[in-house]
Amino acid sequence: MMTVNAAPISKSGLQKVEADVIRVSKDVIELITSGMYLSPVTIFREYLQNSADAIDSARAQGLIGSDESGRASIVIDHASRSLMIRDEGAGIPSSQAVQVLVAIGGSPKRGSAARGFRGVGRLSGLAYCRELEFRTKAAGEATVSTVTWDCRLLRGRLADGTFSGDVRRIISEAVSVKSTSTDDLDEHFFEVHMRDVARHRNDMLLNEQLISRYLGQVGPVSFDPAFSSSPINDHLKKHGAYVPPVTLIVQGEPVHRPYRDRIPVPGTPFAFSIDAIELLEFADVDGQVGAVGWLGHHEYVRSIPTALGIRGLRARVGDVQIGEGNLFEDVYRESRFNGWTVGEIHVLDRRIVPNARRDNFEVNHHSYNLLAQIGPVTARI
């Protein structure tokens, strides 16, 4: 007969399971990598989100100016099928680097104002390359810490039905660490290196045009200089929703949000024009400002072409997009009218929480309260 270790029976007759009985399977690694996200290109959002948090930390520590944007870059080497994502954020102190970079979950960001807080986005690249390497350095230190994941070995263990080890064992086998010295005490950075990147449709993980287009829509980057965005930025600043955008460079080219006053429609002689900006406010359940936003008004003569990258009412938290342009389709009387909409809603209420995949919000009465207020806005459209 099978027995289970348990604590003494309580007055209610219920027993507590002892901690040493609980086993966390290796399969959890697959769930938080390839099983977590709908598209491989999503990993760039996760890494850029972490870069934005690191840049905020550098700003808070006085390593960069309070109004300075901070820089992140993506460099692709097509010949070696590798890429590097680097930011000039605060970096991780050498005393904490290994502990942080091999952890699954348990992020120290939880409870803070940081965008990421579950501690799994950093590992999203594991499913898509042969080797995933993290390099980091904190200001004032002479040590560069390197943590390298052998993704091929990791996937082999996941596929091996005879391997009975748990998460800790598989990580200890797949991860190696190294420390090197540097003379530049002032430097601070974090780098992600992906080597021998897997091929996907359109080779999307090494396609700089696709990556730039995607991050321009979802990342915390600045509006295009050709867009009259001053009223929007002033509105966000007024309500504490403005964060200095990340200066993102992909393969040597700056990346901006795709909104512009006038946008040529590809393959046609026509252009789409945003003629006016309407500013929005939404109250939380306590009557305080829980979200702010804007609508870009146009002629409303046709649905907006998807190719422009601006279609749909979009949601952002910490200036990172949640979900896609169709997130609020169900709030419209007819979902097709979301395709006539240009605009963003920036969520301020911390009780409206993005789900783990960041493709929607967790369901609670705070998120329902926001949806109820969006309804009259979409009805007008």
mmCIF file of C-alpha atoms in Angstrom, residues 61-367:
data_model
loop_
_atom_site.group_PDB
_atom_site.id
_atom_site.type_symbol
_atom_site.label_atom_id
_atom_site.label_comp_id
_atom_site.label_asym_id
_atom_site.label_seq_id
_atom_site.Cartn_x
_atom_site.Cartn_y
_atom_site.Cartn_z
ATOM 1 C CA GLN A 61 20.881 54.625 -8.773
ATOM 2 C CA GLY A 62 22.041 57.789 -10.524
ATOM 3 C CA LEU A 63 24.071 55.861 -13.100
ATOM 4 C CA ILE A 64 22.210 57.676 -15.880
ATOM 5 C CA GLY A 65 20.285 60.963 -15.817
ATOM 6 C CA SER A 66 16.701 61.106 -14.539
ATOM 7 C CA ASP A 67 15.435 62.150 -17.990
ATOM 8 C CA GLU A 68 17.927 60.059 -19.959
ATOM 9 C CA SER A 69 16.372 57.348 -22.075
ATOM 10 C CA GLY A 70 18.984 54.625 -21.701
ATOM 11 C CA ARG A 71 20.165 52.483 -24.575
ATOM 12 C CA ALA A 72 19.524 48.915 -25.687
ATOM 13 C CA SER A 73 20.714 47.267 -28.877
ATOM 14 C CA ILE A 74 20.273 44.085 -30.864
ATOM 15 C CA VAL A 75 23.123 42.924 -33.095
ATOM 16 C CA ILE A 76 22.625 39.982 -35.463
ATOM 17 C CA ASP A 77 25.417 37.922 -37.037
ATOM 18 C CA HIS A 78 23.776 36.084 -39.920
ATOM 19 C CA ALA A 79 26.913 34.128 -40.823
ATOM 20 C CA SER A 80 27.187 32.477 -37.405
ATOM 21 C CA ARG A 81 23.413 32.484 -36.778
ATOM 22 C CA SER A 82 23.863 34.324 -33.512
ATOM 23 C CA LEU A 83 22.568 37.490 -31.917
ATOM 24 C CA MET A 84 23.263 39.707 -28.937
ATOM 25 C CA ILE A 85 20.848 41.843 -26.938
ATOM 26 C CA ARG A 86 22.648 44.408 -24.768
ATOM 27 C CA ASP A 87 21.472 47.135 -22.439
ATOM 28 C CA GLU A 88 23.270 49.785 -20.428
ATOM 29 C CA GLY A 89 21.155 49.196 -17.355
ATOM 30 C CA ALA A 90 22.373 48.695 -13.811
ATOM 31 C CA GLY A 91 23.649 45.139 -14.368
ATOM 32 C CA ILE A 92 23.686 42.447 -11.678
ATOM 33 C CA PRO A 93 26.311 42.494 -8.887
ATOM 34 C CA SER A 94 28.711 39.550 -9.106
ATOM 35 C CA SER A 95 27.622 38.292 -5.679
ATOM 36 C CA GLN A 96 24.052 37.827 -6.977
ATOM 37 C CA ALA A 97 24.544 36.997 -10.660
ATOM 38 C CA VAL A 98 24.574 33.196 -10.529
ATOM 39 C CA GLN A 99 21.693 32.987 -8.077
ATOM 40 C CA VAL A 100 19.553 35.332 -10.177
ATOM 41 C CA LEU A 101 20.439 33.871 -13.573
ATOM 42 C CA VAL A 102 19.755 30.217 -12.739
ATOM 43 C CA ALA A 103 16.544 30.871 -10.803
ATOM 44 C CA ILE A 104 13.171 29.850 -12.207
ATOM 45 C CA GLY A 105 10.569 32.263 -10.908
ATOM 46 C CA GLY A 106 11.004 34.012 -7.580
ATOM 47 C CA SER A 107 11.893 37.321 -9.206
ATOM 48 C CA PRO A 108 13.117 40.028 -6.799
ATOM 49 C CA LYS A 109 11.035 42.469 -8.888
ATOM 50 C CA ARG A 110 7.738 41.160 -7.466
ATOM 51 C CA GLY A 111 6.003 43.862 -5.467
ATOM 52 C CA SER A 112 8.006 46.610 -7.159
ATOM 53 C CA ALA A 113 7.103 48.966 -9.997
ATOM 54 C CA ALA A 114 9.079 46.821 -12.461
ATOM 55 C CA ARG A 115 7.390 45.558 -15.625
ATOM 56 C CA GLY A 116 8.513 41.949 -15.204
ATOM 57 C CA PHE A 117 8.034 40.162 -11.901
ATOM 58 C CA ARG A 118 7.644 36.415 -12.494
ATOM 59 C CA GLY A 119 11.292 35.627 -13.216
ATOM 60 C CA VAL A 120 10.731 33.452 -16.287
ATOM 61 C CA GLY A 121 11.048 35.800 -19.298
ATOM 62 C CA ARG A 122 14.837 35.709 -19.049
ATOM 63 C CA LEU A 123 14.736 31.985 -19.911
ATOM 64 C CA SER A 124 12.485 32.387 -22.964
ATOM 65 C CA GLY A 125 15.430 32.009 -25.361
ATOM 66 C CA LEU A 126 16.283 28.503 -24.124
ATOM 67 C CA ALA A 127 13.986 26.828 -26.661
ATOM 68 C CA TYR A 128 15.384 28.622 -29.700
ATOM 69 C CA CYS A 129 19.178 28.258 -29.745
ATOM 70 C CA ARG A 130 22.043 25.856 -29.039
ATOM 71 C CA GLU A 131 23.564 28.029 -26.345
ATOM 72 C CA LEU A 132 22.137 30.869 -24.267
ATOM 73 C CA GLU A 133 24.649 33.045 -22.455
ATOM 74 C CA PHE A 134 24.158 35.927 -20.027
ATOM 75 C CA ARG A 135 26.989 38.411 -19.320
ATOM 76 C CA THR A 136 26.626 41.191 -16.795
ATOM 77 C CA LYS A 137 28.539 43.728 -14.769
ATOM 78 C CA ALA A 138 27.491 46.222 -12.098
ATOM 79 C CA ALA A 139 29.033 49.670 -11.734
ATOM 80 C CA GLY A 140 31.982 49.888 -9.335
ATOM 81 C CA GLU A 141 32.931 46.231 -9.729
ATOM 82 C CA ALA A 142 35.925 44.718 -11.508
ATOM 83 C CA THR A 143 34.140 41.444 -12.299
ATOM 84 C CA VAL A 144 32.131 40.399 -15.350
ATOM 85 C CA SER A 145 29.878 37.430 -14.555
ATOM 86 C CA THR A 146 28.951 34.926 -17.268
ATOM 87 C CA VAL A 147 26.276 32.239 -16.969
ATOM 88 C CA THR A 148 25.921 29.854 -19.921
ATOM 89 C CA TRP A 149 23.044 27.444 -20.560
ATOM 90 C CA ASP A 150 23.706 24.422 -22.798
ATOM 91 C CA CYS A 151 20.311 24.360 -24.529
ATOM 92 C CA ARG A 152 21.088 21.224 -26.546
ATOM 93 C CA LEU A 153 21.817 19.249 -23.380
ATOM 94 C CA LEU A 154 18.759 20.766 -21.740
ATOM 95 C CA ARG A 155 16.465 19.693 -24.573
ATOM 96 C CA GLY A 156 18.043 16.246 -24.573
ATOM 97 C CA ARG A 157 17.190 15.800 -20.914
ATOM 98 C CA LEU A 158 13.640 17.015 -21.524
ATOM 99 C CA ALA A 159 13.184 14.444 -24.299
ATOM 100 C CA ASP A 160 14.829 11.597 -22.346
ATOM 101 C CA GLY A 161 12.095 9.493 -20.805
ATOM 102 C CA THR A 162 14.636 7.636 -18.674
ATOM 103 C CA PHE A 163 16.010 10.802 -17.046
ATOM 104 C CA SER A 164 14.430 10.998 -13.604
ATOM 105 C CA GLY A 165 16.142 14.123 -12.267
ATOM 106 C CA ASP A 166 14.237 17.150 -11.093
ATOM 107 C CA VAL A 167 14.664 20.791 -12.092
ATOM 108 C CA ARG A 168 17.658 21.421 -9.851
ATOM 109 C CA ARG A 169 19.605 18.490 -11.260
ATOM 110 C CA ILE A 170 18.936 19.365 -14.885
ATOM 111 C CA ILE A 171 20.007 22.977 -14.294
ATOM 112 C CA SER A 172 23.218 21.901 -12.550
ATOM 113 C CA GLU A 173 24.096 19.761 -15.587
ATOM 114 C CA ALA A 174 23.167 22.343 -18.219
ATOM 115 C CA VAL A 175 24.624 25.525 -16.700
ATOM 116 C CA SER A 176 28.234 26.692 -16.383
ATOM 117 C CA VAL A 177 29.513 29.907 -14.810
ATOM 118 C CA LYS A 178 32.606 32.048 -15.231
ATOM 119 C CA SER A 179 34.024 35.268 -13.798
ATOM 120 C CA THR A 180 36.506 37.508 -15.606
ATOM 121 C CA SER A 181 38.262 40.696 -14.560
ATOM 122 C CA THR A 182 37.979 44.125 -16.133
ATOM 123 C CA ASP A 183 39.669 47.463 -15.507
ATOM 124 C CA ASP A 184 36.578 49.515 -16.376
ATOM 125 C CA LEU A 185 34.944 49.963 -12.976
ATOM 126 C CA ASP A 186 32.365 52.461 -14.264
ATOM 127 C CA GLU A 187 30.863 50.182 -16.926
ATOM 128 C CA HIS A 188 27.480 48.570 -16.225
ATOM 129 C CA PHE A 189 25.550 46.337 -18.626
ATOM 130 C CA PHE A 190 23.610 43.140 -19.255
ATOM 131 C CA GLU A 191 23.984 41.025 -22.394
ATOM 132 C CA VAL A 192 22.040 38.083 -23.794
ATOM 133 C CA HIS A 193 23.868 35.965 -26.384
ATOM 134 C CA MET A 194 21.969 33.386 -28.425
ATOM 135 C CA ARG A 195 24.173 31.100 -30.522
ATOM 136 C CA ASP A 196 23.188 28.768 -33.358
ATOM 137 C CA VAL A 197 19.672 30.203 -33.463
ATOM 138 C CA ALA A 198 16.934 27.876 -34.702
ATOM 139 C CA ARG A 199 15.200 28.514 -38.031
ATOM 140 C CA HIS A 200 11.534 29.469 -38.013
ATOM 141 C CA ARG A 201 9.172 30.849 -40.633
ATOM 142 C CA ASN A 202 10.863 33.773 -42.397
ATOM 143 C CA ASP A 203 13.851 33.014 -40.153
ATOM 144 C CA MET A 204 12.107 35.429 -37.804
ATOM 145 C CA LEU A 205 14.632 35.296 -34.966
ATOM 146 C CA LEU A 206 17.363 36.625 -37.263
ATOM 147 C CA ASN A 207 15.137 38.881 -39.371
ATOM 148 C CA GLU A 208 16.006 42.449 -38.351
ATOM 149 C CA GLN A 209 13.080 43.979 -40.267
ATOM 150 C CA LEU A 210 10.558 41.714 -38.568
ATOM 151 C CA ILE A 211 12.166 42.218 -35.141
ATOM 152 C CA SER A 212 12.198 46.012 -35.554
ATOM 153 C CA ARG A 213 8.581 46.063 -36.689
ATOM 154 C CA TYR A 214 7.497 43.895 -33.756
ATOM 155 C CA LEU A 215 9.432 45.805 -31.084
ATOM 156 C CA GLY A 216 8.335 49.121 -32.560
ATOM 157 C CA GLN A 217 4.771 48.115 -31.770
ATOM 158 C CA VAL A 218 5.192 46.422 -28.384
ATOM 159 C CA GLY A 219 8.382 47.847 -26.863
ATOM 160 C CA PRO A 220 8.883 50.890 -24.609
ATOM 161 C CA VAL A 221 10.359 52.949 -27.420
ATOM 162 C CA SER A 222 9.702 56.543 -28.441
ATOM 163 C CA PHE A 223 7.100 57.729 -30.928
ATOM 164 C CA ASP A 224 8.298 58.351 -34.459
ATOM 165 C CA PRO A 225 9.576 61.937 -34.889
ATOM 166 C CA ALA A 226 7.023 62.329 -37.718
ATOM 167 C CA PHE A 227 4.134 61.928 -35.242
ATOM 168 C CA SER A 228 2.712 64.908 -33.298
ATOM 169 C CA SER A 229 2.984 63.090 -29.968
ATOM 170 C CA SER A 230 3.566 66.023 -27.596
ATOM 171 C CA PRO A 231 -0.057 66.123 -26.298
ATOM 172 C CA ILE A 232 0.112 62.389 -25.580
ATOM 173 C CA ASN A 233 3.414 62.589 -23.719
ATOM 174 C CA ASP A 234 2.161 65.586 -21.701
ATOM 175 C CA HIS A 235 -0.998 63.652 -20.811
ATOM 176 C CA LEU A 236 1.041 60.642 -19.665
ATOM 177 C CA LYS A 237 3.374 62.863 -17.615
ATOM 178 C CA LYS A 238 0.433 64.582 -15.936
ATOM 179 C CA HIS A 239 -0.810 61.237 -14.617
ATOM 180 C CA GLY A 240 2.551 59.627 -13.829
ATOM 181 C CA ALA A 241 2.287 57.205 -16.735
ATOM 182 C CA TYR A 242 5.273 58.536 -18.662
ATOM 183 C CA VAL A 243 8.567 56.667 -18.545
ATOM 184 C CA PRO A 244 11.562 57.873 -20.578
ATOM 185 C CA PRO A 245 11.546 55.542 -23.602
ATOM 186 C CA VAL A 246 14.381 53.146 -24.310
ATOM 187 C CA THR A 247 16.642 54.149 -27.181
ATOM 188 C CA LEU A 248 16.543 50.887 -29.124
ATOM 189 C CA ILE A 249 18.940 50.173 -31.985
ATOM 190 C CA VAL A 250 18.446 47.042 -34.101
ATOM 191 C CA GLN A 251 21.287 46.241 -36.478
ATOM 192 C CA GLY A 252 22.414 49.853 -36.392
ATOM 193 C CA GLU A 253 18.960 51.375 -37.052
ATOM 194 C CA PRO A 254 16.803 53.193 -34.456
ATOM 195 C CA VAL A 255 13.374 51.743 -33.705
ATOM 196 C CA HIS A 256 10.297 53.927 -33.068
ATOM 197 C CA ARG A 257 6.596 53.363 -32.551
ATOM 198 C CA PRO A 258 4.991 53.283 -36.029
ATOM 199 C CA TYR A 259 2.421 56.066 -35.509
ATOM 200 C CA ARG A 260 2.935 59.057 -37.784
ATOM 201 C CA ASP A 261 0.770 61.999 -38.857
ATOM 202 C CA ARG A 262 0.702 60.663 -42.397
ATOM 203 C CA ILE A 263 1.578 57.084 -43.354
ATOM 204 C CA PRO A 264 1.782 55.832 -46.967
ATOM 205 C CA VAL A 265 -0.269 52.678 -47.532
ATOM 206 C CA PRO A 266 2.041 50.073 -49.118
ATOM 207 C CA GLY A 267 1.182 49.089 -52.678
ATOM 208 C CA THR A 268 -1.231 51.998 -53.172
ATOM 209 C CA PRO A 269 -1.011 55.705 -54.037
ATOM 210 C CA PHE A 270 -2.909 56.519 -50.824
ATOM 211 C CA ALA A 271 -1.785 57.620 -47.360
ATOM 212 C CA PHE A 272 -3.438 57.258 -43.965
ATOM 213 C CA SER A 273 -3.622 60.462 -41.913
ATOM 214 C CA ILE A 274 -4.177 61.002 -38.185
ATOM 215 C CA ASP A 275 -5.947 64.350 -38.009
ATOM 216 C CA ALA A 276 -6.601 64.822 -34.283
ATOM 217 C CA ILE A 277 -5.733 63.326 -30.883
ATOM 218 C CA GLU A 278 -8.367 62.703 -28.196
ATOM 219 C CA LEU A 279 -7.069 62.183 -24.642
ATOM 220 C CA LEU A 280 -8.775 59.681 -22.317
ATOM 221 C CA GLU A 281 -9.000 58.994 -18.570
ATOM 222 C CA PHE A 282 -10.472 55.953 -16.796
ATOM 223 C CA ALA A 283 -11.202 55.682 -13.065
ATOM 224 C CA ASP A 284 -10.279 52.711 -10.899
ATOM 225 C CA VAL A 285 -12.772 51.180 -8.454
ATOM 226 C CA ASP A 286 -11.732 53.755 -5.824
ATOM 227 C CA GLY A 287 -12.427 56.717 -8.068
ATOM 228 C CA GLN A 288 -8.763 57.487 -8.746
ATOM 229 C CA VAL A 289 -7.207 57.548 -12.212
ATOM 230 C CA GLY A 290 -6.613 53.885 -13.075
ATOM 231 C CA ALA A 291 -5.697 54.266 -16.744
ATOM 232 C CA VAL A 292 -5.130 56.974 -19.321
ATOM 233 C CA GLY A 293 -5.019 56.840 -23.077
ATOM 234 C CA TRP A 294 -5.490 58.463 -26.432
ATOM 235 C CA LEU A 295 -7.307 57.995 -29.714
ATOM 236 C CA GLY A 296 -6.001 59.084 -33.093
ATOM 237 C CA HIS A 297 -8.938 60.313 -35.160
ATOM 238 C CA HIS A 298 -8.981 60.054 -38.952
ATOM 239 C CA GLU A 299 -11.529 60.105 -41.757
ATOM 240 C CA TYR A 300 -13.093 56.758 -40.757
ATOM 241 C CA VAL A 301 -13.754 55.828 -44.369
ATOM 242 C CA ARG A 302 -12.312 52.332 -44.209
ATOM 243 C CA SER A 303 -10.658 49.753 -41.986
ATOM 244 C CA ILE A 304 -6.992 50.507 -41.287
ATOM 245 C CA PRO A 305 -4.562 48.269 -43.229
ATOM 246 C CA THR A 306 -2.820 45.783 -40.942
ATOM 247 C CA ALA A 307 0.480 46.452 -42.717
ATOM 248 C CA LEU A 308 0.678 49.920 -41.119
ATOM 249 C CA GLY A 309 1.251 48.385 -37.675
ATOM 250 C CA ILE A 310 -1.072 50.840 -35.902
ATOM 251 C CA ARG A 311 -4.456 49.145 -36.189
ATOM 252 C CA GLY A 312 -6.518 48.494 -33.071
ATOM 253 C CA LEU A 313 -6.974 49.874 -29.568
ATOM 254 C CA ARG A 314 -3.925 48.655 -27.645
ATOM 255 C CA ALA A 315 -3.050 48.274 -23.969
ATOM 256 C CA ARG A 316 0.272 49.100 -22.329
ATOM 257 C CA VAL A 317 1.699 48.619 -18.836
ATOM 258 C CA GLY A 318 4.995 50.321 -18.065
ATOM 259 C CA ASP A 319 4.874 51.353 -21.731
ATOM 260 C CA VAL A 320 5.117 47.701 -22.843
ATOM 261 C CA GLN A 321 2.208 46.429 -24.939
ATOM 262 C CA ILE A 322 -0.011 43.698 -23.518
ATOM 263 C CA GLY A 323 -1.421 41.338 -26.130
ATOM 264 C CA GLU A 324 -1.954 42.394 -29.719
ATOM 265 C CA GLY A 325 -3.992 45.009 -31.544
ATOM 266 C CA ASN A 326 -7.143 42.902 -31.140
ATOM 267 C CA LEU A 327 -7.047 42.803 -27.316
ATOM 268 C CA PHE A 328 -10.216 44.883 -26.884
ATOM 269 C CA GLU A 329 -12.188 43.526 -29.873
ATOM 270 C CA ASP A 330 -14.873 42.030 -27.624
ATOM 271 C CA VAL A 331 -15.632 45.447 -26.109
ATOM 272 C CA TYR A 332 -16.907 46.746 -29.469
ATOM 273 C CA ARG A 333 -20.506 46.279 -30.522
ATOM 274 C CA GLU A 334 -19.032 44.731 -33.659
ATOM 275 C CA SER A 335 -15.453 43.494 -33.397
ATOM 276 C CA ARG A 336 -14.636 44.667 -36.927
ATOM 277 C CA PHE A 337 -14.702 48.280 -35.746
ATOM 278 C CA ASN A 338 -11.555 47.690 -33.720
ATOM 279 C CA GLY A 339 -9.941 47.700 -37.155
ATOM 280 C CA TRP A 340 -11.039 51.325 -37.549
ATOM 281 C CA THR A 341 -9.338 52.369 -34.314
ATOM 282 C CA VAL A 342 -5.954 53.945 -33.580
ATOM 283 C CA GLY A 343 -5.050 54.393 -29.933
ATOM 284 C CA GLU A 344 -3.517 53.185 -26.701
ATOM 285 C CA ILE A 345 -4.598 52.699 -23.106
ATOM 286 C CA HIS A 346 -1.855 52.911 -20.473
ATOM 287 C CA VAL A 347 -2.861 51.024 -17.330
ATOM 288 C CA LEU A 348 -1.819 52.622 -14.027
ATOM 289 C CA ASP A 349 -3.824 50.517 -11.553
ATOM 290 C CA ARG A 350 -1.383 47.851 -10.262
ATOM 291 C CA ARG A 351 -4.350 45.607 -9.492
ATOM 292 C CA ILE A 352 -4.882 45.151 -13.228
ATOM 293 C CA VAL A 353 -2.190 42.530 -13.735
ATOM 294 C CA PRO A 354 -0.842 41.138 -17.038
ATOM 295 C CA ASN A 355 -1.040 37.357 -17.205
ATOM 296 C CA ALA A 356 2.097 35.205 -17.427
ATOM 297 C CA ARG A 357 2.161 35.245 -21.245
ATOM 298 C CA ARG A 358 1.389 38.966 -21.279
ATOM 299 C CA ASP A 359 -1.219 38.382 -23.981
ATOM 300 C CA ASN A 360 -4.067 39.622 -21.758
ATOM 301 C CA PHE A 361 -4.868 40.631 -18.188
ATOM 302 C CA GLU A 362 -5.722 38.401 -15.269
ATOM 303 C CA VAL A 363 -9.480 38.275 -14.739
ATOM 304 C CA ASN A 364 -10.671 40.267 -11.735
ATOM 305 C CA HIS A 365 -13.146 43.041 -11.007
ATOM 306 C CA HIS A 366 -10.462 45.692 -11.531
ATOM 307 C CA SER A 367 -9.917 44.616 -15.137
#
